[in-house]
mmCIF file with all atom_site columns, N, CA and C in Angstrom:
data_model
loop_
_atom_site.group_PDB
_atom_site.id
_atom_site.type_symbol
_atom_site.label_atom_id
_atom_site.label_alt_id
_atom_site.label_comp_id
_atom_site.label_asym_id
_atom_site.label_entity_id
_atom_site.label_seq_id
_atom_site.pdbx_PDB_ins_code
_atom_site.Cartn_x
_atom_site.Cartn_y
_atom_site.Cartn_z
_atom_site.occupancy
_atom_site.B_iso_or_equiv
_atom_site.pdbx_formal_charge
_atom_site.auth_seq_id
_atom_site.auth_comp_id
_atom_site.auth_asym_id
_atom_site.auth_atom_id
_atom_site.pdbx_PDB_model_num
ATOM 1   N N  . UNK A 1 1  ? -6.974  -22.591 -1.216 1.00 75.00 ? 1  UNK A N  1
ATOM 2   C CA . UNK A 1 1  ? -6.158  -21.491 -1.692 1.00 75.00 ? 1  UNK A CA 1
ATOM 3   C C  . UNK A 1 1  ? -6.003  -20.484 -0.559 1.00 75.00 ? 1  UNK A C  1
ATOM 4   N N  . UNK A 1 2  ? -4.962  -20.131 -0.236 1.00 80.00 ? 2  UNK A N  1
ATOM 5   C CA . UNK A 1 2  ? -4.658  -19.743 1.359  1.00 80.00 ? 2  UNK A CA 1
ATOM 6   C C  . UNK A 1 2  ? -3.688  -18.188 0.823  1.00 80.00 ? 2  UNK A C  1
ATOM 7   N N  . UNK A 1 3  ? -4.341  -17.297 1.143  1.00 80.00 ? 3  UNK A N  1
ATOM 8   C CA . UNK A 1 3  ? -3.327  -15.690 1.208  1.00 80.00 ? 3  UNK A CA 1
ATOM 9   C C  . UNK A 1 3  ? -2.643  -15.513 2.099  1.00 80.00 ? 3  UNK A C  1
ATOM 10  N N  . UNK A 1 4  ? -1.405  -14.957 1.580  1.00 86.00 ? 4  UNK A N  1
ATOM 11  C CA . UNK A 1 4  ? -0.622  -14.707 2.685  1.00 86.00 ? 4  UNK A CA 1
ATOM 12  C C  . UNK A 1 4  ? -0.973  -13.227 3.468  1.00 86.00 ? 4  UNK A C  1
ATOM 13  N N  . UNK A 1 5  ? 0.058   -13.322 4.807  1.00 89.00 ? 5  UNK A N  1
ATOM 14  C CA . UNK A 1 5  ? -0.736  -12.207 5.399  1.00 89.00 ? 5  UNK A CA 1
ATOM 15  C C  . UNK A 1 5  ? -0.054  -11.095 4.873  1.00 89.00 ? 5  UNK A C  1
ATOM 16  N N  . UNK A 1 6  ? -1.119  -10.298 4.902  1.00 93.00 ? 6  UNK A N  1
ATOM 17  C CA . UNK A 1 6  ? -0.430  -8.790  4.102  1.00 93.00 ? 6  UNK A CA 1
ATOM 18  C C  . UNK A 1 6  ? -1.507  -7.422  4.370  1.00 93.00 ? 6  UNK A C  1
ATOM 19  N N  . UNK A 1 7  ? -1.127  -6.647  4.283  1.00 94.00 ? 7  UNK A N  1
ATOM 20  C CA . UNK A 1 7  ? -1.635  -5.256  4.663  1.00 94.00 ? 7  UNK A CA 1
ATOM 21  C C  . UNK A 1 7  ? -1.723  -4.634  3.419  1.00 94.00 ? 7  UNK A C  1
ATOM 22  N N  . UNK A 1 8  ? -2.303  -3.108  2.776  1.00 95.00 ? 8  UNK A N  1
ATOM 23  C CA . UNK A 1 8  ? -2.664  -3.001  2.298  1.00 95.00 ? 8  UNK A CA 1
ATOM 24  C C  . UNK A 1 8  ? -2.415  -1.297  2.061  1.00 95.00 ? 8  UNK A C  1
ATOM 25  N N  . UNK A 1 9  ? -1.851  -0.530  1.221  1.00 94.00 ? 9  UNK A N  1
ATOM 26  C CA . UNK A 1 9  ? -1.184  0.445   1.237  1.00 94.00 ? 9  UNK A CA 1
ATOM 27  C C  . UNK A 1 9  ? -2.073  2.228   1.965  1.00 94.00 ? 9  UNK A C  1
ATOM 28  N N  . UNK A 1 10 ? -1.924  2.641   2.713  1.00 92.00 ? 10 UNK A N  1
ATOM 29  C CA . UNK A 1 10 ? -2.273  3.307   2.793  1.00 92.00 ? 10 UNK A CA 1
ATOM 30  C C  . UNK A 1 10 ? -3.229  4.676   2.057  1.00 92.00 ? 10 UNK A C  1
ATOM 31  N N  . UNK A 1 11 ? -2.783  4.682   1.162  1.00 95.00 ? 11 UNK A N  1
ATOM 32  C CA . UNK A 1 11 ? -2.870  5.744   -0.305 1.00 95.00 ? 11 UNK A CA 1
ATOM 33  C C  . UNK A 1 11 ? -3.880  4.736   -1.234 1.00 95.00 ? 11 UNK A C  1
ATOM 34  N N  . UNK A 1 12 ? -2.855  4.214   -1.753 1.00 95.00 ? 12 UNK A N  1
ATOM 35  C CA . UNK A 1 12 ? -3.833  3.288   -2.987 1.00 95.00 ? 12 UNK A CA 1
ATOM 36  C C  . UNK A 1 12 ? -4.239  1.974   -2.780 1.00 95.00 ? 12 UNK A C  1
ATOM 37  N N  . UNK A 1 13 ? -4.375  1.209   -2.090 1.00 93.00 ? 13 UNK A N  1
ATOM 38  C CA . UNK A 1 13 ? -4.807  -0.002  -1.352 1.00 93.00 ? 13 UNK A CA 1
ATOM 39  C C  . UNK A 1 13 ? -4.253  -1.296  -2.397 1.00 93.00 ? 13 UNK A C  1
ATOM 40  N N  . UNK A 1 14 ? -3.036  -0.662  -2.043 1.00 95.00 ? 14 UNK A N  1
ATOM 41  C CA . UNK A 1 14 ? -2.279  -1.904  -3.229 1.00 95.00 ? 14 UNK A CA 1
ATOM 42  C C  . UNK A 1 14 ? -1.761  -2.865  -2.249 1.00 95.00 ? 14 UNK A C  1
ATOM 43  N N  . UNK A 1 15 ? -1.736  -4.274  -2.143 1.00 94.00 ? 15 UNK A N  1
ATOM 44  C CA . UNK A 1 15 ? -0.971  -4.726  -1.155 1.00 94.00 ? 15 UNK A CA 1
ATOM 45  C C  . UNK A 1 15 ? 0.346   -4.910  -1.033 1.00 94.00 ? 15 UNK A C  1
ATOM 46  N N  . UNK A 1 16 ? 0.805   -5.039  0.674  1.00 95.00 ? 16 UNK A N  1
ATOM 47  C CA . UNK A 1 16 ? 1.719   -4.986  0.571  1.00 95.00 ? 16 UNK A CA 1
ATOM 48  C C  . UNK A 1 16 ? 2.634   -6.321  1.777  1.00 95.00 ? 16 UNK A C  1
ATOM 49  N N  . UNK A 1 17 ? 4.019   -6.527  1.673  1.00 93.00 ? 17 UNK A N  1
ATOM 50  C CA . UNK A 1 17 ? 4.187   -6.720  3.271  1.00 93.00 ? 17 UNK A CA 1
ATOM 51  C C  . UNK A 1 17 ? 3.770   -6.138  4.268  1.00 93.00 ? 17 UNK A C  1
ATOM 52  N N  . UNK A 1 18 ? 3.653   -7.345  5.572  1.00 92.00 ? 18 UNK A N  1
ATOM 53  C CA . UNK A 1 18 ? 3.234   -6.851  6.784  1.00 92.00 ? 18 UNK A CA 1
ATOM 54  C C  . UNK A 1 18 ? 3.947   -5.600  7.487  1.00 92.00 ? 18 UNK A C  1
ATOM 55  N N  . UNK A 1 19 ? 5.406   -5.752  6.983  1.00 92.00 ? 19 UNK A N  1
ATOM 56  C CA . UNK A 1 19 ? 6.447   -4.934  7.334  1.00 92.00 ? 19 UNK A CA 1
ATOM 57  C C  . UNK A 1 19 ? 6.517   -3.756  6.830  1.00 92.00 ? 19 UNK A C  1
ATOM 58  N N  . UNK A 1 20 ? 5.780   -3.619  5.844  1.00 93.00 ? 20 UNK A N  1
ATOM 59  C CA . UNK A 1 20 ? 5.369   -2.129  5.298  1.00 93.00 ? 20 UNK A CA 1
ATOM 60  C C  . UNK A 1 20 ? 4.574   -1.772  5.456  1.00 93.00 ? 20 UNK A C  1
ATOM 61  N N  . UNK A 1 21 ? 4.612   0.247   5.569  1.00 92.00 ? 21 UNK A N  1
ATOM 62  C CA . UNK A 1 21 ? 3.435   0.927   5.443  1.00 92.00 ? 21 UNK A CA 1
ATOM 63  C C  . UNK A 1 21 ? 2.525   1.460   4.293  1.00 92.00 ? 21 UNK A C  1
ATOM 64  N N  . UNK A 1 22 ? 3.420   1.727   2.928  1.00 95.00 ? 22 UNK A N  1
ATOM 65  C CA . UNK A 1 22 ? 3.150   1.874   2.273  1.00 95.00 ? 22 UNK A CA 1
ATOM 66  C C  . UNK A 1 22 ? 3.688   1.294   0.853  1.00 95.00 ? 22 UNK A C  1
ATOM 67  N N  . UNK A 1 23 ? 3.520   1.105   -0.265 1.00 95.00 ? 23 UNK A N  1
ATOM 68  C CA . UNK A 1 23 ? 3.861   0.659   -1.623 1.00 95.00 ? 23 UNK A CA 1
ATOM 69  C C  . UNK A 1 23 ? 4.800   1.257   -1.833 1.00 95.00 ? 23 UNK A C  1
ATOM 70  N N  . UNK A 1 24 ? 5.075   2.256   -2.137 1.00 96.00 ? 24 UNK A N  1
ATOM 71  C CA . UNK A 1 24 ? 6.229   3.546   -2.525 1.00 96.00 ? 24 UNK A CA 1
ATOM 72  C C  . UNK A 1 24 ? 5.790   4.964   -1.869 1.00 96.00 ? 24 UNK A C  1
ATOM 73  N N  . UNK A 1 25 ? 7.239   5.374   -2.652 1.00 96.00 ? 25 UNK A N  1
ATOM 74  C CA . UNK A 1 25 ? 7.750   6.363   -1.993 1.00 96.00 ? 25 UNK A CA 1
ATOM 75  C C  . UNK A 1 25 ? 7.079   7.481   -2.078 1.00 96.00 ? 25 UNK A C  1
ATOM 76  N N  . UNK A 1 26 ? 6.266   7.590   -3.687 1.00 97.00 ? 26 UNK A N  1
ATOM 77  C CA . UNK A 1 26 ? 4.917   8.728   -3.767 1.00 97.00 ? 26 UNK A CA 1
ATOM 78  C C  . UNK A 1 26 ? 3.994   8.320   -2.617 1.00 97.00 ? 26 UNK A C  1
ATOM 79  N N  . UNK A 1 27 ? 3.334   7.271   -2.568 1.00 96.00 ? 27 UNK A N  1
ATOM 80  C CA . UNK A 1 27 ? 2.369   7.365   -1.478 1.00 96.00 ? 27 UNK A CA 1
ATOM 81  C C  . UNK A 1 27 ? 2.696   7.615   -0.208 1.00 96.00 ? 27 UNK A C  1
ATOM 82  N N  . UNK A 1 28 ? 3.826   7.388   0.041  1.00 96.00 ? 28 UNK A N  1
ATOM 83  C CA . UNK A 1 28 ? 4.226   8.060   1.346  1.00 96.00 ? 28 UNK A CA 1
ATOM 84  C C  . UNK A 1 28 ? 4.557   9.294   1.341  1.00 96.00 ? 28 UNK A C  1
ATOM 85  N N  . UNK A 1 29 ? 4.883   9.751   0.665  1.00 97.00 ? 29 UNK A N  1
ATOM 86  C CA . UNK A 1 29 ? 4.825   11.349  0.379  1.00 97.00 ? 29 UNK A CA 1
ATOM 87  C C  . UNK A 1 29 ? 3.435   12.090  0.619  1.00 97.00 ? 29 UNK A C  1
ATOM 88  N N  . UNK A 1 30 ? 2.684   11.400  -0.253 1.00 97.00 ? 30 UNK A N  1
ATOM 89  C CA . UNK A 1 30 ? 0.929   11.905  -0.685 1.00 97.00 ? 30 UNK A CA 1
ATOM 90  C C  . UNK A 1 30 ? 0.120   11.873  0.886  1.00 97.00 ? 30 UNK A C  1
ATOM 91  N N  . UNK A 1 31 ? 0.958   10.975  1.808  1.00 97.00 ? 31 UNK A N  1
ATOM 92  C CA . UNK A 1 31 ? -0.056  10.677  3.093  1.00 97.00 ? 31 UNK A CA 1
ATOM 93  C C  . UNK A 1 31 ? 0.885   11.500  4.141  1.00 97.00 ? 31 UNK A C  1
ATOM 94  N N  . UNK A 1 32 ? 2.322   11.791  4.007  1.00 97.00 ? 32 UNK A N  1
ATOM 95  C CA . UNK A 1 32 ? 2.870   12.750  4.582  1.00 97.00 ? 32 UNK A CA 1
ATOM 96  C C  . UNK A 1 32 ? 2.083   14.349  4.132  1.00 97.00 ? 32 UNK A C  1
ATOM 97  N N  . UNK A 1 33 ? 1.906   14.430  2.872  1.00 97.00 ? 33 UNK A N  1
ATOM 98  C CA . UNK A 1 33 ? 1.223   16.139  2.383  1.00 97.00 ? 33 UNK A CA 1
ATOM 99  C C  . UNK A 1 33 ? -0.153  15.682  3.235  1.00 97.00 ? 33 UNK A C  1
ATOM 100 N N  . UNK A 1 34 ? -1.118  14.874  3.223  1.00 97.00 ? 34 UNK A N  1
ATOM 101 C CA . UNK A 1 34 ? -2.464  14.693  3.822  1.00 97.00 ? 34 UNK A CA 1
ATOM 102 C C  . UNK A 1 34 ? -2.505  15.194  5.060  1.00 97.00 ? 34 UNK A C  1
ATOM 103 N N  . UNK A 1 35 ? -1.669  14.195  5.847  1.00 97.00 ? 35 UNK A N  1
ATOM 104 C CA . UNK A 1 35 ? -1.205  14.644  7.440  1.00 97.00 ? 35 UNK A CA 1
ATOM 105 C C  . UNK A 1 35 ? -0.784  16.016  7.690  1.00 97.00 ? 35 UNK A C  1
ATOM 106 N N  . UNK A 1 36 ? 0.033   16.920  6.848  1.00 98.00 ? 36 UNK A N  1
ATOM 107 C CA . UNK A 1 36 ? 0.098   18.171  7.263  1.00 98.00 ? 36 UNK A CA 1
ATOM 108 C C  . UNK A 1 36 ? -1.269  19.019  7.158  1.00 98.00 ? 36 UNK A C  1
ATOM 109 N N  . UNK A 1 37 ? -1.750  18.792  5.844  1.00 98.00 ? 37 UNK A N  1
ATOM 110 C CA . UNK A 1 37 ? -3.067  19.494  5.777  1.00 98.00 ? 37 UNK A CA 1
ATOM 111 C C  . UNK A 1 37 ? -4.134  19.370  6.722  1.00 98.00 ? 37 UNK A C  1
ATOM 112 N N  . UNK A 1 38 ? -3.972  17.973  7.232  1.00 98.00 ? 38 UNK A N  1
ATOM 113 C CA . UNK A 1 38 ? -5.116  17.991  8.217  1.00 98.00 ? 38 UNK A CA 1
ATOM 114 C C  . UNK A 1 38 ? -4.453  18.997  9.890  1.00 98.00 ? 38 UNK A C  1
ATOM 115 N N  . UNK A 1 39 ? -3.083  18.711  10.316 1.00 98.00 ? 39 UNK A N  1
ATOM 116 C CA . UNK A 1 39 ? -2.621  19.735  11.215 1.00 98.00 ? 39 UNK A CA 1
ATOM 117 C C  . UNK A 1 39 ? -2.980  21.023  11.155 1.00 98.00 ? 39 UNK A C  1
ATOM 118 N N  . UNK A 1 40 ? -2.942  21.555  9.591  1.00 98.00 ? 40 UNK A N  1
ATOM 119 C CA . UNK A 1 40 ? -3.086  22.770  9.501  1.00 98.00 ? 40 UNK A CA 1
ATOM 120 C C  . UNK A 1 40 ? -4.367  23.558  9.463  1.00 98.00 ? 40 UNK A C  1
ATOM 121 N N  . UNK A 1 41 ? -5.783  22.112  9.051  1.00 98.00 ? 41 UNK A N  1
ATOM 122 C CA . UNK A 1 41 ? -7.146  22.499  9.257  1.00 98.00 ? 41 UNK A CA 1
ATOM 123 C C  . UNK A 1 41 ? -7.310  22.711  10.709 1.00 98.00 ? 41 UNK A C  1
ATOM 124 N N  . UNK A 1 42 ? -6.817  21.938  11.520 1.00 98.00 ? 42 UNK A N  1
ATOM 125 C CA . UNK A 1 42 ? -6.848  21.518  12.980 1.00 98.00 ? 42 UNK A CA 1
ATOM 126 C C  . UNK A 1 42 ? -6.415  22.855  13.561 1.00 98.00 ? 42 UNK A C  1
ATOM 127 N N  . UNK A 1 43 ? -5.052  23.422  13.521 1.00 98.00 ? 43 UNK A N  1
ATOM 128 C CA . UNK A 1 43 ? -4.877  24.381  14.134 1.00 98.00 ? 43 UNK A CA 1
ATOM 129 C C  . UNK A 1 43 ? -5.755  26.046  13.568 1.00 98.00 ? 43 UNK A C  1
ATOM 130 N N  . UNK A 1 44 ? -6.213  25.809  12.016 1.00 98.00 ? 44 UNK A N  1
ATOM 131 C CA . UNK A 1 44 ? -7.188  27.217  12.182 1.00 98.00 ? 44 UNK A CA 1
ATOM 132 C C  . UNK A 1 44 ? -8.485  26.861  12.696 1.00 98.00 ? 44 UNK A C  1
ATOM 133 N N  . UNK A 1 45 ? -8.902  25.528  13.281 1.00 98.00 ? 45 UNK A N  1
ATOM 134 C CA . UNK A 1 45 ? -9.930  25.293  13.430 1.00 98.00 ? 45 UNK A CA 1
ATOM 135 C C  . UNK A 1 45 ? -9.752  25.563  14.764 1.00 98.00 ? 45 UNK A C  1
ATOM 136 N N  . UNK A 1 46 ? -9.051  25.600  15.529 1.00 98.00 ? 46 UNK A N  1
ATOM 137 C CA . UNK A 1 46 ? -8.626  25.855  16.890 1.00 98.00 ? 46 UNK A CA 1
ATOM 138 C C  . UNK A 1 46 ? -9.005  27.344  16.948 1.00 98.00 ? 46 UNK A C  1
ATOM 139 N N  . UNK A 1 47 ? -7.682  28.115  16.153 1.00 98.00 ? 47 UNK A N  1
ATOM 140 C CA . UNK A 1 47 ? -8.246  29.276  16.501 1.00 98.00 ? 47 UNK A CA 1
ATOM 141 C C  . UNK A 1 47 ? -9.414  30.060  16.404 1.00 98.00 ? 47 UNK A C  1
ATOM 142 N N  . UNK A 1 48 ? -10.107 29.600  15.509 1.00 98.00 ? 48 UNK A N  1
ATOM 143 C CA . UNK A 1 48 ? -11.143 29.934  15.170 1.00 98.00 ? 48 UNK A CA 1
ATOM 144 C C  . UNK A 1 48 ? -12.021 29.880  16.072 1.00 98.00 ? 48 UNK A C  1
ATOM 145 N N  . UNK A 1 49 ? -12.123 29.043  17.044 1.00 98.00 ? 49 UNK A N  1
ATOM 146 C CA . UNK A 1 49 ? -12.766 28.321  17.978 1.00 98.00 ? 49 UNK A CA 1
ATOM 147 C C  . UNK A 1 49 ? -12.263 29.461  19.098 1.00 98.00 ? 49 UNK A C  1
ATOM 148 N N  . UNK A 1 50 ? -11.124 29.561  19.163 1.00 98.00 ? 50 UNK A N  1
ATOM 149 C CA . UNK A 1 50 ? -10.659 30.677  20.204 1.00 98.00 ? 50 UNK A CA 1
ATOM 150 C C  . UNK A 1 50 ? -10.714 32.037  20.114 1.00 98.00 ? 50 UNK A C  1
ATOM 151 N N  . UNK A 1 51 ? -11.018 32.533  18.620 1.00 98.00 ? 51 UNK A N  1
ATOM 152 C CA . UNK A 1 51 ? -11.399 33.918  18.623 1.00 98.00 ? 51 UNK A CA 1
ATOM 153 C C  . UNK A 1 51 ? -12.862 34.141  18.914 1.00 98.00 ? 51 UNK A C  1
ATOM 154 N N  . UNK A 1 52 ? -13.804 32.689  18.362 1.00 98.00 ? 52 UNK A N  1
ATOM 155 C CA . UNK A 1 52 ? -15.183 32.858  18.672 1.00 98.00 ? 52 UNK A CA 1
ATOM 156 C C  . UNK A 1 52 ? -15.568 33.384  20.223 1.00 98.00 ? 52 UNK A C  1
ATOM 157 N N  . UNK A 1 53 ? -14.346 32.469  21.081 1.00 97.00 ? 53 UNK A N  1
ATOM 158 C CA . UNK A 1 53 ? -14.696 32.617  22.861 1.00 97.00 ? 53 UNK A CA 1
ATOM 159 C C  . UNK A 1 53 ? -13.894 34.177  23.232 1.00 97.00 ? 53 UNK A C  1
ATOM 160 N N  . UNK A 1 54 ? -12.739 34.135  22.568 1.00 97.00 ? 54 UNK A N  1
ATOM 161 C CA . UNK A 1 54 ? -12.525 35.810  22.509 1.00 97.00 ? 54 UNK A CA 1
ATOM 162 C C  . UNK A 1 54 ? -13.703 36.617  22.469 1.00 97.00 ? 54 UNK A C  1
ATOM 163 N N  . UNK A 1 55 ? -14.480 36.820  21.963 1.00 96.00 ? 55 UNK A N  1
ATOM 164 C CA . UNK A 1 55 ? -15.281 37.587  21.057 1.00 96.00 ? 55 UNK A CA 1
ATOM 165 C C  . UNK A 1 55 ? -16.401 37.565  22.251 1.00 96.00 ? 55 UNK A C  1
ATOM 166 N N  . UNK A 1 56 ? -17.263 36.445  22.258 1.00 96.00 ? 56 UNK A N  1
ATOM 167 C CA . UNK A 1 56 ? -17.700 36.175  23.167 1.00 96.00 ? 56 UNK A CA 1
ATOM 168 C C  . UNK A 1 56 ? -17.874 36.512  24.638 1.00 96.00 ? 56 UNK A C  1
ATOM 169 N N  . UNK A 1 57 ? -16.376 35.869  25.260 1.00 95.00 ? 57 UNK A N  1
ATOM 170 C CA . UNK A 1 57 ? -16.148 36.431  26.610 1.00 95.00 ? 57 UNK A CA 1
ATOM 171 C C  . UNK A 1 57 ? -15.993 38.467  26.612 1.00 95.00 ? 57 UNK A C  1
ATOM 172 N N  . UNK A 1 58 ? -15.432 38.597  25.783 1.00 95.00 ? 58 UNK A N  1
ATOM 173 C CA . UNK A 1 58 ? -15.723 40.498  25.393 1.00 95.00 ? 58 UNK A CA 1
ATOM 174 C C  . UNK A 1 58 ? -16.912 40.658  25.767 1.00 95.00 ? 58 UNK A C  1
ATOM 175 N N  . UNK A 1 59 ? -17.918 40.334  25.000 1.00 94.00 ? 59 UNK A N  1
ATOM 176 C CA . UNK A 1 59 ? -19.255 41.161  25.029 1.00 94.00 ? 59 UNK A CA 1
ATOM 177 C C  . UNK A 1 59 ? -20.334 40.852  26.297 1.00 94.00 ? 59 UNK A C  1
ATOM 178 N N  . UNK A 1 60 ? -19.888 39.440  26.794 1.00 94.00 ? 60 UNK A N  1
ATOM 179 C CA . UNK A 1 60 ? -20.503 39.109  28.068 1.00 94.00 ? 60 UNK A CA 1
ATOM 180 C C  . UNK A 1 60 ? -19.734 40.032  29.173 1.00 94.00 ? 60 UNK A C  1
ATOM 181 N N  . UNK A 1 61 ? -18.906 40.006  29.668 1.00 91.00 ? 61 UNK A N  1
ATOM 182 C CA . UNK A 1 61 ? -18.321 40.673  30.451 1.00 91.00 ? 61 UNK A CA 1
ATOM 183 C C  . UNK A 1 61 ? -17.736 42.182  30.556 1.00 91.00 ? 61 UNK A C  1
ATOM 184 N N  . UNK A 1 62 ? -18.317 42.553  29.057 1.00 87.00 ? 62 UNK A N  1
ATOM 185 C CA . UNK A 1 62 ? -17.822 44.022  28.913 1.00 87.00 ? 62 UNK A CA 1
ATOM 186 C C  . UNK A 1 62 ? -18.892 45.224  29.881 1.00 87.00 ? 62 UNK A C  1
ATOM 187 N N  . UNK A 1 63 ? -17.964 46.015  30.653 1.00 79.00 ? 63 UNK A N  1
ATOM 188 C CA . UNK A 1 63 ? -19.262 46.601  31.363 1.00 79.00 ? 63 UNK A CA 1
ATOM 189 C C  . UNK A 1 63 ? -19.820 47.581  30.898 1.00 79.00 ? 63 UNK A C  1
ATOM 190 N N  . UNK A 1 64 ? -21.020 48.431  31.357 1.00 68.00 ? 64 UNK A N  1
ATOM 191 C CA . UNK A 1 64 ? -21.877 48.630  30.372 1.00 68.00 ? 64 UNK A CA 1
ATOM 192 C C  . UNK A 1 64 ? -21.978 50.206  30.785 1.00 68.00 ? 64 UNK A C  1
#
């Protein structure tokens, strides 16, 4: 008993063709909203990271 080749949906792990990324059009939606959210953790996580060295480089170098 031999499966054909196939991939497996991104979102809900439904299978699919090789030629596809996802099952439908919600799950591609649901992994398009994912992907922004993670950009948007990414970039306050950035700044965050850059106000810490803001902050930082201030008090080391502030003269006294």
């Amino acid at each position: 008993m031999a499966v054909e080749a196939h991939r497996h949906c991104a979102i809900c792990g439904k299978p699919i063709p090789m030629t596809e990324s996802f099952c439908s059009d919600k799950c591609q939606e649901q992994y398009q909203l994912k992907q922004e959210q993670v950009a948007k953790q990414r970039k306050i996580l950035y700044a965050v990271v850059l106000l810490f060295v803001i902050i930082w480089a201030v008090m080391v170098f502030k003269p006294f």
